[in-house]
Coordinates of C-alpha atoms in Angstrom, one line a residue:
M30 CA 2.9 -16.7 -22.7
R31 CA -0.8 -16.2 -21.8
H32 CA -3.7 -16.6 -24.2
L33 CA -6.0 -13.5 -24.3
E34 CA -9.4 -13.8 -25.9
P35 CA -9.8 -11.0 -28.3
M36 CA -12.5 -8.4 -27.2
F37 CA -14.2 -5.4 -28.5
Q38 CA -16.4 -2.8 -26.9
T39 CA -20.2 -3.0 -27.4
G40 CA -23.0 -1.1 -25.8
L41 CA -23.3 -3.7 -23.1
G42 CA -19.7 -4.3 -22.3
L43 CA -16.9 -6.5 -23.7
A44 CA -17.8 -9.4 -26.0
P45 CA -15.6 -11.9 -27.9
C46 CA -14.8 -11.1 -31.5
P47 CA -13.2 -12.9 -34.4
W48 CA -9.4 -13.2 -34.5
H49 CA -9.0 -10.7 -37.3
N50 CA -10.5 -7.8 -35.1
Q51 CA -8.0 -8.2 -32.3
R52 CA -5.1 -5.9 -31.6
M53 CA -2.3 -6.5 -34.1
S54 CA 0.4 -6.9 -31.5
D55 CA 0.2 -8.0 -27.9
T56 CA 4.0 -7.9 -27.5
S57 CA 5.7 -5.8 -24.8
T58 CA 8.6 -5.0 -27.3
N59 CA 8.4 -1.5 -29.0
I60 CA 8.0 -2.4 -32.7
H61 CA 6.4 1.0 -33.7
P62 CA 5.4 1.7 -36.5
Y63 CA 5.1 -2.0 -37.2
S64 CA 2.5 -4.5 -35.9
L65 CA 2.4 -8.2 -36.1
E66 CA -0.6 -10.2 -37.0
I67 CA -0.7 -13.9 -36.3
I68 CA -3.0 -15.8 -38.7
P69 CA -4.4 -19.1 -37.2
P70 CA -4.9 -22.2 -39.4
K71 CA -8.2 -22.4 -41.3
A72 CA -8.6 -26.2 -40.3
D73 CA -7.5 -28.2 -37.4
G74 CA -3.9 -29.4 -37.7
G75 CA -3.1 -26.6 -40.2
S76 CA -0.3 -24.2 -39.9
Y77 CA 0.1 -20.6 -38.8
Q78 CA 1.3 -17.6 -40.7
W79 CA 2.1 -13.9 -39.9
A80 CA 1.5 -10.6 -41.5
I81 CA 3.5 -7.4 -40.8
R82 CA 1.8 -4.0 -41.1
K83 CA 3.4 -0.6 -41.0
N84 CA 1.0 2.1 -39.8
G85 CA -1.9 -0.4 -40.5
K86 CA -0.9 -1.0 -44.1
L87 CA 0.2 -4.5 -45.1
T88 CA 4.0 -4.6 -45.6
Q89 CA 4.9 -8.3 -45.6
R90 CA 3.5 -11.7 -45.1
S91 CA 5.2 -15.0 -44.2
D92 CA 6.3 -17.2 -47.1
R93 CA 6.3 -20.3 -44.9
S94 CA 3.8 -22.1 -42.9
L95 CA 4.7 -22.5 -39.3
P96 CA 3.6 -25.4 -37.0
S97 CA 2.7 -23.3 -34.0
E98 CA 1.5 -19.8 -32.9
A99 CA 4.8 -19.4 -30.9
K100 CA 6.9 -20.2 -33.9
A101 CA 4.9 -17.9 -36.1
R102 CA 5.3 -15.0 -33.6
E103 CA 9.0 -15.7 -33.2
S104 CA 9.5 -15.6 -37.0
G105 CA 7.4 -12.5 -37.4
L106 CA 9.2 -10.6 -34.7
G107 CA 12.6 -11.6 -36.1
Q108 CA 11.5 -10.1 -39.5
I109 CA 10.3 -6.9 -37.7
E110 CA 13.8 -6.7 -35.9
K111 CA 15.4 -6.8 -39.4
L112 CA 13.1 -4.2 -40.7
L113 CA 13.8 -1.9 -37.7
S114 CA 17.6 -2.3 -38.0
G115 CA 17.4 -1.4 -41.7
V116 CA 18.4 -4.7 -43.1
G117 CA 17.4 -4.8 -46.8
D118 CA 17.0 -1.0 -47.2
R119 CA 18.7 0.5 -50.2

């Protein structure tokens, strides 16, 4: 997995921006209409969390703190798979 620095367009070209302005999902798997946001720790040594959005609107957040970005992504994508398969729908 490669790390991409989040970017946004300015009048002079691309410039770094805060994590919360980056694309919601950089995964190659089609998870439409959902997107996955990985939330980094607020302090060094803290834990990661994730948030799932459906058409840009917050749908679900992780209820557990995860030790790494990879674990948070894996957990979030697993939850999206459940949502896409209809698990929990009534």
